[in-house]
Amino acid sequence: MHKIIPGILLLGLLAACGGSQQGSGLSAGSAQFLAMGDSARFTTVEWIDSVKDYGKITEGQKLDVAFRFRNTGKTPLVIGGVQPSCGCTIAQQQVAPILPGSEGQIKATFNSDSRVGINHKTLIVTANTKGTQRYVLQFVVEVQKKAS
């Protein structure tokens, strides 16, 4: 009984908040949430590049990385999230769904400060796709010590 009352209150709060959007339809976050959980909205994706070697950069340099993909399915492709393997890489979130037949990019920025040597980094991408919904994108870069 103690768990039922808070649950009912939470549902009431969610219903009240949902009713305040007059005529605007679903928010981008709501559409994204629905696409990720509804297998009827799943699509397919082709990664044009999922592994990249960026060669050598100088310590302290920021490296912009990008991975291209194409929606090969029949429904919009929704990127649910992009999770970098460490705090030295900041990913940009794909907001707009990618229409069937269209291409998009997963972008991130790697901060090479205090990262001298070879760096292997990954980005875990979740999407509303058939089969698997998780993809591992990888890049490698060699950071050379900054001249003193």
mmCIF file of C-alpha atoms in Angstrom:
data_model
loop_
_atom_site.group_PDB
_atom_site.id
_atom_site.type_symbol
_atom_site.label_atom_id
_atom_site.label_comp_id
_atom_site.label_asym_id
_atom_site.label_seq_id
_atom_site.Cartn_x
_atom_site.Cartn_y
_atom_site.Cartn_z
ATOM 1 C CA MET A 1 0.000 0.000 0.000
ATOM 2 C CA HIS A 2 2.860 2.350 0.816
ATOM 3 C CA LYS A 3 4.254 1.860 -2.710
ATOM 4 C CA ILE A 4 0.916 2.285 -4.494
ATOM 5 C CA ILE A 5 0.139 5.809 -3.258
ATOM 6 C CA PRO A 6 3.447 7.379 -4.454
ATOM 7 C CA GLY A 7 2.992 5.582 -7.789
ATOM 8 C CA ILE A 8 -0.494 7.027 -8.218
ATOM 9 C CA LEU A 9 0.783 10.490 -7.319
ATOM 10 C CA LEU A 10 3.602 10.172 -9.856
ATOM 11 C CA LEU A 11 1.171 9.109 -12.598
ATOM 12 C CA GLY A 12 -1.072 12.047 -11.785
ATOM 13 C CA LEU A 13 1.865 14.440 -11.954
ATOM 14 C CA LEU A 14 2.982 13.030 -15.308
ATOM 15 C CA ALA A 15 -0.551 13.278 -16.695
ATOM 16 C CA ALA A 16 -0.838 16.882 -15.522
ATOM 17 C CA CYS A 17 2.501 17.834 -17.100
ATOM 18 C CA GLY A 18 1.652 16.057 -20.339
ATOM 19 C CA GLY A 19 -1.614 17.956 -20.662
ATOM 20 C CA SER A 20 0.108 21.332 -20.681
ATOM 21 C CA GLN A 21 1.432 20.920 -24.246
ATOM 22 C CA GLN A 22 -1.422 22.291 -26.305
ATOM 23 C CA GLY A 23 -1.215 21.657 -30.023
ATOM 24 C CA SER A 24 2.546 21.078 -30.042
ATOM 25 C CA GLY A 25 2.388 17.284 -30.440
ATOM 26 C CA LEU A 26 5.172 15.191 -28.983
ATOM 27 C CA SER A 27 8.347 16.826 -27.784
ATOM 28 C CA ALA A 28 11.615 15.665 -29.357
ATOM 29 C CA GLY A 29 12.450 13.790 -26.151
ATOM 30 C CA SER A 30 9.074 12.036 -26.108
ATOM 31 C CA ALA A 31 9.375 11.030 -29.766
ATOM 32 C CA GLN A 32 12.890 9.730 -29.105
ATOM 33 C CA PHE A 33 11.698 7.730 -26.099
ATOM 34 C CA LEU A 34 8.826 6.197 -28.082
ATOM 35 C CA ALA A 35 11.059 5.275 -31.033
ATOM 36 C CA MET A 36 13.597 3.544 -28.794
ATOM 37 C CA GLY A 37 10.966 1.382 -27.117
ATOM 38 C CA ASP A 38 8.612 0.553 -30.000
ATOM 39 C CA SER A 39 9.900 -2.262 -32.227
ATOM 40 C CA ALA A 40 7.444 -1.187 -34.948
ATOM 41 C CA ARG A 41 9.549 2.001 -35.262
ATOM 42 C CA PHE A 42 12.869 0.143 -35.530
ATOM 43 C CA THR A 43 14.971 0.663 -38.648
ATOM 44 C CA THR A 44 18.374 -0.390 -39.974
ATOM 45 C CA VAL A 45 21.641 1.511 -40.143
ATOM 46 C CA GLU A 46 24.781 1.217 -42.244
ATOM 47 C CA TRP A 47 27.969 2.585 -40.701
ATOM 48 C CA ILE A 48 30.012 4.172 -43.481
ATOM 49 C CA ASP A 49 32.931 4.355 -41.085
ATOM 50 C CA SER A 50 33.048 2.964 -37.562
ATOM 51 C CA VAL A 51 36.828 2.767 -37.024
ATOM 52 C CA LYS A 52 39.193 5.664 -37.682
ATOM 53 C CA ASP A 53 42.912 6.333 -37.293
ATOM 54 C CA TYR A 54 43.643 10.032 -36.883
ATOM 55 C CA GLY A 55 47.439 9.681 -36.945
ATOM 56 C CA LYS A 56 49.490 12.033 -34.780
ATOM 57 C CA ILE A 57 48.545 15.218 -32.980
ATOM 58 C CA THR A 58 50.338 17.460 -30.496
ATOM 59 C CA GLU A 59 49.512 17.254 -26.799
ATOM 60 C CA GLY A 60 46.907 19.834 -25.827
ATOM 61 C CA GLN A 61 45.266 19.839 -29.258
ATOM 62 C CA LYS A 62 41.531 19.156 -29.469
ATOM 63 C CA LEU A 63 40.600 16.641 -32.158
ATOM 64 C CA ASP A 64 37.161 16.638 -33.749
ATOM 65 C CA VAL A 65 36.097 13.129 -34.753
ATOM 66 C CA ALA A 66 33.119 12.115 -36.880
ATOM 67 C CA PHE A 67 31.578 8.806 -37.896
ATOM 68 C CA ARG A 68 29.158 8.704 -40.836
ATOM 69 C CA PHE A 69 26.094 6.493 -41.110
ATOM 70 C CA ARG A 70 23.096 5.979 -43.383
ATOM 71 C CA ASN A 71 19.529 5.070 -42.430
ATOM 72 C CA THR A 72 18.878 2.010 -44.624
ATOM 73 C CA GLY A 73 15.464 1.251 -43.154
ATOM 74 C CA LYS A 74 11.926 2.472 -43.722
ATOM 75 C CA THR A 75 11.362 4.501 -40.542
ATOM 76 C CA PRO A 76 13.289 7.475 -39.083
ATOM 77 C CA LEU A 77 16.528 6.568 -37.318
ATOM 78 C CA VAL A 78 16.695 7.937 -33.775
ATOM 79 C CA ILE A 79 20.018 8.109 -31.945
ATOM 80 C CA GLY A 80 19.105 7.457 -28.324
ATOM 81 C CA GLY A 81 22.504 8.284 -26.885
ATOM 82 C CA VAL A 82 26.253 8.507 -27.432
ATOM 83 C CA GLN A 83 28.478 7.483 -24.519
ATOM 84 C CA PRO A 84 32.255 8.144 -24.742
ATOM 85 C CA SER A 85 34.659 5.707 -23.073
ATOM 86 C CA CYS A 86 36.228 8.434 -20.926
ATOM 87 C CA GLY A 87 35.932 12.055 -19.871
ATOM 88 C CA CYS A 88 38.586 13.185 -22.372
ATOM 89 C CA THR A 89 36.033 12.790 -25.183
ATOM 90 C CA ILE A 90 32.841 14.832 -25.356
ATOM 91 C CA ALA A 91 30.123 13.591 -27.722
ATOM 92 C CA GLN A 92 27.546 15.747 -29.461
ATOM 93 C CA GLN A 93 24.046 14.340 -29.252
ATOM 94 C CA GLN A 94 22.175 13.772 -32.524
ATOM 95 C CA VAL A 95 18.830 15.489 -31.943
ATOM 96 C CA ALA A 96 16.844 15.235 -35.161
ATOM 97 C CA PRO A 97 15.786 11.821 -36.480
ATOM 98 C CA ILE A 98 17.493 10.751 -39.709
ATOM 99 C CA LEU A 99 14.967 10.032 -42.443
ATOM 100 C CA PRO A 100 15.101 6.791 -44.462
ATOM 101 C CA GLY A 101 17.847 6.964 -47.106
ATOM 102 C CA SER A 102 19.509 9.972 -45.450
ATOM 103 C CA GLU A 103 22.958 10.199 -43.882
ATOM 104 C CA GLY A 104 24.072 11.579 -40.546
ATOM 105 C CA GLN A 105 27.168 11.843 -38.364
ATOM 106 C CA ILE A 106 28.127 11.059 -34.815
ATOM 107 C CA LYS A 107 30.533 13.804 -33.733
ATOM 108 C CA ALA A 108 32.796 14.115 -30.718
ATOM 109 C CA THR A 109 35.800 16.108 -29.533
ATOM 110 C CA PHE A 110 38.860 14.464 -27.971
ATOM 111 C CA ASN A 111 40.986 16.593 -25.612
ATOM 112 C CA SER A 112 44.596 15.389 -25.839
ATOM 113 C CA ASP A 113 45.793 17.351 -22.796
ATOM 114 C CA SER A 114 47.902 14.972 -20.608
ATOM 115 C CA ARG A 115 47.207 12.051 -22.989
ATOM 116 C CA VAL A 116 50.714 11.491 -24.460
ATOM 117 C CA GLY A 117 51.034 8.184 -26.327
ATOM 118 C CA ILE A 118 48.642 6.041 -28.332
ATOM 119 C CA ASN A 119 45.007 6.534 -27.370
ATOM 120 C CA HIS A 120 42.278 4.037 -28.293
ATOM 121 C CA LYS A 121 38.849 5.563 -27.612
ATOM 122 C CA THR A 122 35.313 4.330 -28.146
ATOM 123 C CA LEU A 123 31.843 5.798 -28.414
ATOM 124 C CA ILE A 124 28.856 3.587 -27.603
ATOM 125 C CA VAL A 125 25.858 4.589 -29.721
ATOM 126 C CA THR A 126 22.293 3.451 -29.042
ATOM 127 C CA ALA A 127 19.686 3.670 -31.784
ATOM 128 C CA ASN A 128 16.225 2.384 -32.655
ATOM 129 C CA THR A 129 17.504 -0.411 -34.876
ATOM 130 C CA LYS A 130 16.532 -4.013 -35.522
ATOM 131 C CA GLY A 131 18.791 -6.710 -34.127
ATOM 132 C CA THR A 132 21.174 -4.737 -31.971
ATOM 133 C CA GLN A 133 20.574 -1.260 -30.598
ATOM 134 C CA ARG A 134 24.176 -0.683 -29.490
ATOM 135 C CA TYR A 135 27.108 0.117 -31.741
ATOM 136 C CA VAL A 136 30.770 0.622 -30.861
ATOM 137 C CA LEU A 137 32.623 3.323 -32.779
ATOM 138 C CA GLN A 138 36.395 3.439 -32.328
ATOM 139 C CA PHE A 139 39.205 5.834 -33.033
ATOM 140 C CA VAL A 140 42.909 5.837 -32.385
ATOM 141 C CA VAL A 141 45.252 8.797 -32.217
ATOM 142 C CA GLU A 142 48.862 9.179 -31.165
ATOM 143 C CA VAL A 143 49.455 12.201 -28.956
ATOM 144 C CA GLN A 144 52.986 13.544 -29.147
ATOM 145 C CA LYS A 145 54.471 15.463 -26.238
ATOM 146 C CA LYS A 146 54.336 19.227 -26.677
ATOM 147 C CA ALA A 147 57.752 20.826 -27.176
ATOM 148 C CA SER A 148 58.791 22.767 -24.053
#
